[in-house]
Amino acid sequence: MAKIFCVANQKGGVGKTTTSVNLAAGLAKLDQRVLLVDLDPQGNATMGAGINKAELESSIYQVLLGESDVAGARVRSEAGRFDVLPANRELAGAEVEMVSLENRERRLKDGLAAVDADYDFILVDCPPALSLLTLNGLCAAHGVIIPMQCEYYALEGLSDLVNTIKKVHANLNTDLKIIGLLRVMFDPRMTLSQQVSNQLEQHFGDKVFKTIIPRNVRLAEAPSYGIPGVTFDPSSKGAQAYIAFGAEMVQRIKTM
Ligand code: ATP
Ligand code: MG
């Protein structure tokens, strides 16, 4: 049975997609069977995995509206050695079109149920909003991974996300829990980064992942080649960190 994780933070540009794509590739390197779900109309995870979002025959949009199943819409990322349920701008329409549908917040969960046996991990890259799309991700998941930059405003907005997760847990999905906060784009030369990082550890204890993802230009360059950073330059510090994070996640699911 697959373990399903949302990579979520309603703040924009905090490293959700970079984390989703590189964790997927890191887990694949550890021989895990992975499906990466792109739940963002920006389609960044799709492109970052090397799939052209402009040429999709079907996508997550059709899955959410019940016009395709996941098996019919998924594509293979050869570069990352994982499967992708891709997205493009069309998905923005689903937000509105789903409102009138039955079980509107459980459409993704229902779709993923049919491919559960095919994977060890299903990773969902959420959009930067606490929207109906993100709600679909949270209803489908066993846990949430929250990427955070160690900066002054990092904690602002975190309580909104935590409250949303609590509400979903109470009303819609009792499986859901916060797996952890992932420190990303970390710059050890900055005193402030160290301070915020220490504060996170003090406040959240073992809810903070041990692995820290450094700021690394190779991770930022990789998407323009349509290759996950982990595959693009496996020896880079960023790639090594995401592989270590993959190993940490493999350990975590053993105790779930
Ligand atoms: P959005 O909210 O728009 O979906 P996001 O949270 O998915 O954004 P990303 O797209 O992953 O964030 O990252 C934002 C930018 O930061 C991108 O240009 C990405 O390449 C860069 N970036 C992410 N992580 C790192 C890192 N560890 N080192 C250097 N650059 C990074
Ligand atoms: Mg993104």
XYZ file of C-alpha atoms and ligand atoms in Angstrom:
288
model
C 0.000 0.000 0.000
C 1.352 3.392 -0.981
C 2.025 6.094 1.574
C 0.714 9.426 0.306
C 2.381 12.717 1.242
C 1.421 16.279 0.394
C 4.192 18.806 -0.014
C 2.341 21.911 1.089
C 2.829 25.503 2.181
C 0.479 28.251 1.026
C 3.446 30.603 0.738
C 4.718 30.920 -2.806
C 8.250 30.050 -3.865
C 9.315 28.244 -0.690
C 10.591 25.117 -2.450
C 7.521 22.853 -2.652
C 8.064 21.828 -6.249
C 11.839 21.468 -5.922
C 11.215 19.237 -2.907
C 8.501 17.160 -4.625
C 10.522 16.525 -7.781
C 13.825 15.810 -6.027
C 12.331 13.700 -3.268
C 10.616 11.665 -5.998
C 13.932 11.200 -7.813
C 15.785 10.530 -4.556
C 13.293 7.846 -3.551
C 13.524 6.295 -7.033
C 17.292 6.066 -6.559
C 16.559 4.105 -3.390
C 14.472 1.673 -5.494
C 11.143 2.993 -4.268
C 8.203 3.019 -6.679
C 7.029 6.628 -6.854
C 4.129 8.571 -8.340
C 4.537 12.359 -8.397
C 1.170 14.131 -8.518
C 1.209 17.684 -9.871
C -1.683 19.476 -8.175
C -0.649 22.960 -9.327
C -1.977 24.600 -12.533
C 1.508 26.135 -12.949
C 2.649 22.632 -13.986
C 6.150 23.205 -12.593
C 6.553 19.692 -11.204
C 5.445 18.289 -14.568
C 8.058 20.343 -16.451
C 10.732 19.711 -13.814
C 10.234 15.977 -14.308
C 10.858 16.428 -18.034
C 7.263 16.244 -19.282
C 5.975 18.879 -21.672
C 2.830 20.293 -20.080
C 1.716 21.746 -23.423
C 1.457 18.293 -25.008
C -0.556 16.307 -22.487
C -3.239 13.966 -23.798
C -4.847 13.804 -20.398
C -3.881 15.126 -17.019
C -4.938 15.392 -13.405
C -7.717 17.714 -14.577
C -9.545 14.829 -16.282
C -8.957 12.627 -13.228
C -10.498 15.160 -10.843
C -13.516 15.618 -13.092
C -13.975 11.858 -13.513
C -13.191 11.874 -17.240
C -10.069 9.701 -16.960
C -8.515 7.359 -14.430
C -4.990 7.792 -13.073
C -3.728 4.811 -15.089
C -4.864 6.560 -18.281
C -3.349 9.932 -17.408
C -0.007 9.121 -15.793
C 3.230 9.406 -17.754
C 6.760 8.227 -17.074
C 9.570 10.596 -16.164
C 12.480 8.813 -17.809
C 14.863 11.364 -16.330
C 13.638 10.777 -12.792
C 12.574 7.103 -13.046
C 9.182 7.770 -11.476
C 5.630 8.215 -12.766
C 3.919 11.599 -12.997
C 0.263 12.543 -12.917
C 0.818 15.774 -14.856
C -0.885 19.160 -14.771
C -1.179 22.293 -16.837
C -3.223 25.494 -16.883
C -6.418 23.555 -17.569
C -6.337 22.518 -13.899
C -7.216 26.059 -12.821
C -10.695 25.431 -14.240
C -11.170 22.342 -12.090
C -11.186 24.512 -9.000
C -14.487 26.025 -10.171
C -15.912 23.004 -11.978
C -15.471 20.679 -8.988
C -17.553 22.863 -6.695
C -20.827 21.446 -7.978
C -19.614 17.827 -7.956
C -20.322 15.225 -5.317
C -17.450 14.508 -2.927
C -15.609 17.496 -4.329
C -12.803 17.317 -1.750
C -12.266 13.560 -2.202
C -11.860 13.421 -5.991
C -8.073 12.940 -5.846
C -8.283 10.377 -3.034
C -10.799 8.330 -5.038
C -8.652 8.550 -8.172
C -5.464 7.454 -6.413
C -7.150 4.463 -4.743
C -7.035 2.551 -8.035
C -3.218 2.762 -8.346
C -2.402 2.330 -4.673
C -0.752 -1.056 -5.196
C 1.582 0.253 -7.910
C 3.616 2.522 -5.611
C 5.516 2.780 -2.341
C 5.234 6.580 -2.277
C 2.785 9.027 -3.806
C 3.968 12.648 -3.512
C 1.552 15.513 -4.145
C 2.993 18.914 -5.112
C 0.397 21.441 -3.869
C -0.230 24.940 -5.236
C 0.586 28.021 -3.094
C -2.946 28.393 -1.716
C -5.277 26.766 0.782
C -7.706 26.070 -2.053
C -10.032 23.230 -3.038
C -7.117 21.705 -4.952
C -4.922 21.694 -1.833
C -7.884 20.340 0.144
C -8.037 17.420 -2.301
C -4.359 16.779 -1.607
C -4.851 16.901 2.174
C -7.872 14.577 2.017
C -5.889 12.019 0.012
C -2.753 12.055 2.170
C -1.396 10.250 5.197
C 0.949 13.097 5.964
C 2.152 16.565 5.110
C 5.712 17.670 4.421
C 6.109 21.429 4.928
C 9.138 23.010 3.252
C 10.279 26.198 4.968
C 12.997 28.748 4.424
C 14.843 29.704 7.588
C 14.107 33.416 7.403
C 12.438 35.997 9.587
C 8.949 35.541 8.092
C 9.105 31.755 7.913
C 6.690 31.161 10.760
C 4.175 33.705 9.544
C 1.354 31.814 7.874
C 2.444 28.500 9.351
C -0.401 28.665 11.865
C -2.962 29.009 9.030
C -1.584 25.883 7.438
C -1.475 24.005 10.738
C -5.077 25.023 11.512
C -6.228 23.875 8.086
C -4.497 20.539 8.605
C -6.178 20.204 12.039
C -9.605 20.900 10.535
C -9.081 18.386 7.750
C -7.918 15.853 10.335
C -11.025 16.459 12.478
C -13.625 16.540 9.716
C -12.427 14.810 6.593
C -9.315 12.666 7.014
C -8.344 11.206 10.398
C -5.205 9.658 8.843
C -3.677 13.060 8.210
C -0.734 14.269 10.230
C 2.153 16.664 9.866
C 5.154 14.477 9.146
C 7.595 17.278 9.382
C 9.023 20.664 8.622
C 11.801 20.558 6.045
C 14.402 23.304 6.157
C 15.186 24.282 2.557
C 17.384 26.808 0.709
C 19.498 26.833 3.846
C 22.525 29.103 3.934
C 24.805 28.127 6.846
C 26.819 31.347 6.477
C 23.830 33.410 7.541
C 23.495 33.789 11.293
C 19.759 34.379 10.894
C 19.344 31.003 9.110
C 21.044 29.273 12.024
C 18.912 31.127 14.561
C 15.604 30.367 12.842
C 16.692 26.764 12.329
C 17.439 26.411 16.045
C 14.104 28.008 16.949
C 12.274 25.528 14.714
C 14.017 22.633 16.484
C 13.153 24.058 19.911
C 9.486 24.630 19.075
C 8.727 21.619 16.934
C 11.212 19.009 18.192
C 11.113 15.782 16.188
C 8.585 17.320 13.778
C 11.626 18.946 12.154
C 13.369 16.645 9.683
C 17.025 15.925 10.429
C 17.986 16.525 6.810
C 18.597 20.150 5.825
C 18.457 21.147 2.154
C 21.124 23.757 1.348
C 20.752 26.565 -1.144
C 22.377 25.075 -4.217
C 22.440 26.544 -7.692
C 22.379 23.108 -9.383
C 18.884 22.509 -7.957
C 17.736 25.803 -9.474
C 19.342 25.081 -12.871
C 18.008 21.545 -13.295
C 14.350 22.405 -14.153
C 15.383 24.283 -17.299
C 16.788 20.977 -18.594
C 13.669 19.032 -17.561
C 15.779 16.870 -15.264
C 15.428 16.538 -11.468
C 18.453 18.043 -9.687
C 19.138 14.664 -8.103
C 19.725 13.195 -11.591
C 21.153 16.338 -13.206
C 24.151 16.560 -10.880
C 24.037 13.679 -8.393
C 27.246 14.736 -6.641
C 26.055 18.297 -5.907
C 25.297 19.232 -2.306
C 21.622 19.797 -3.144
C 21.224 16.387 -4.788
C 22.998 14.645 -1.924
C 20.685 16.347 0.565
C 17.535 15.234 -1.259
C 18.840 11.657 -1.465
C 19.467 11.798 2.299
C 15.949 13.154 2.765
C 14.626 10.215 0.728
C 16.418 7.838 3.087
C 14.939 9.690 6.079
C 11.437 9.306 4.594
C 11.978 5.582 3.956
C 12.847 5.243 7.667
C 9.853 7.354 8.704
C 7.264 5.251 6.914
C 8.489 2.145 8.720
C 7.197 3.645 11.974
C 3.912 4.990 10.535
P 5.219 27.943 -5.947
O 4.612 28.388 -4.657
O 5.200 28.988 -7.014
O 4.669 26.625 -6.416
P 7.399 26.466 -4.836
O 7.077 26.554 -3.382
O 7.015 25.238 -5.534
O 6.786 27.716 -5.616
P 9.967 26.180 -6.050
O 9.424 26.431 -7.406
O 10.379 24.803 -5.713
O 8.958 26.736 -4.954
O 11.224 27.111 -5.745
C 11.183 28.520 -5.945
C 12.497 28.957 -6.585
O 13.581 28.671 -5.726
C 12.784 28.222 -7.889
O 13.408 29.106 -8.780
C 13.759 27.133 -7.473
O 14.620 26.739 -8.507
C 14.519 27.796 -6.340
N 14.988 26.841 -5.355
C 14.232 25.967 -4.645
N 14.992 25.258 -3.784
C 16.274 25.685 -3.965
C 17.534 25.356 -3.353
N 17.626 24.432 -2.388
N 18.631 26.004 -3.786
C 18.539 26.955 -4.743
N 17.403 27.313 -5.347
C 16.269 26.696 -4.969
Mg 5.511 24.914 -6.957
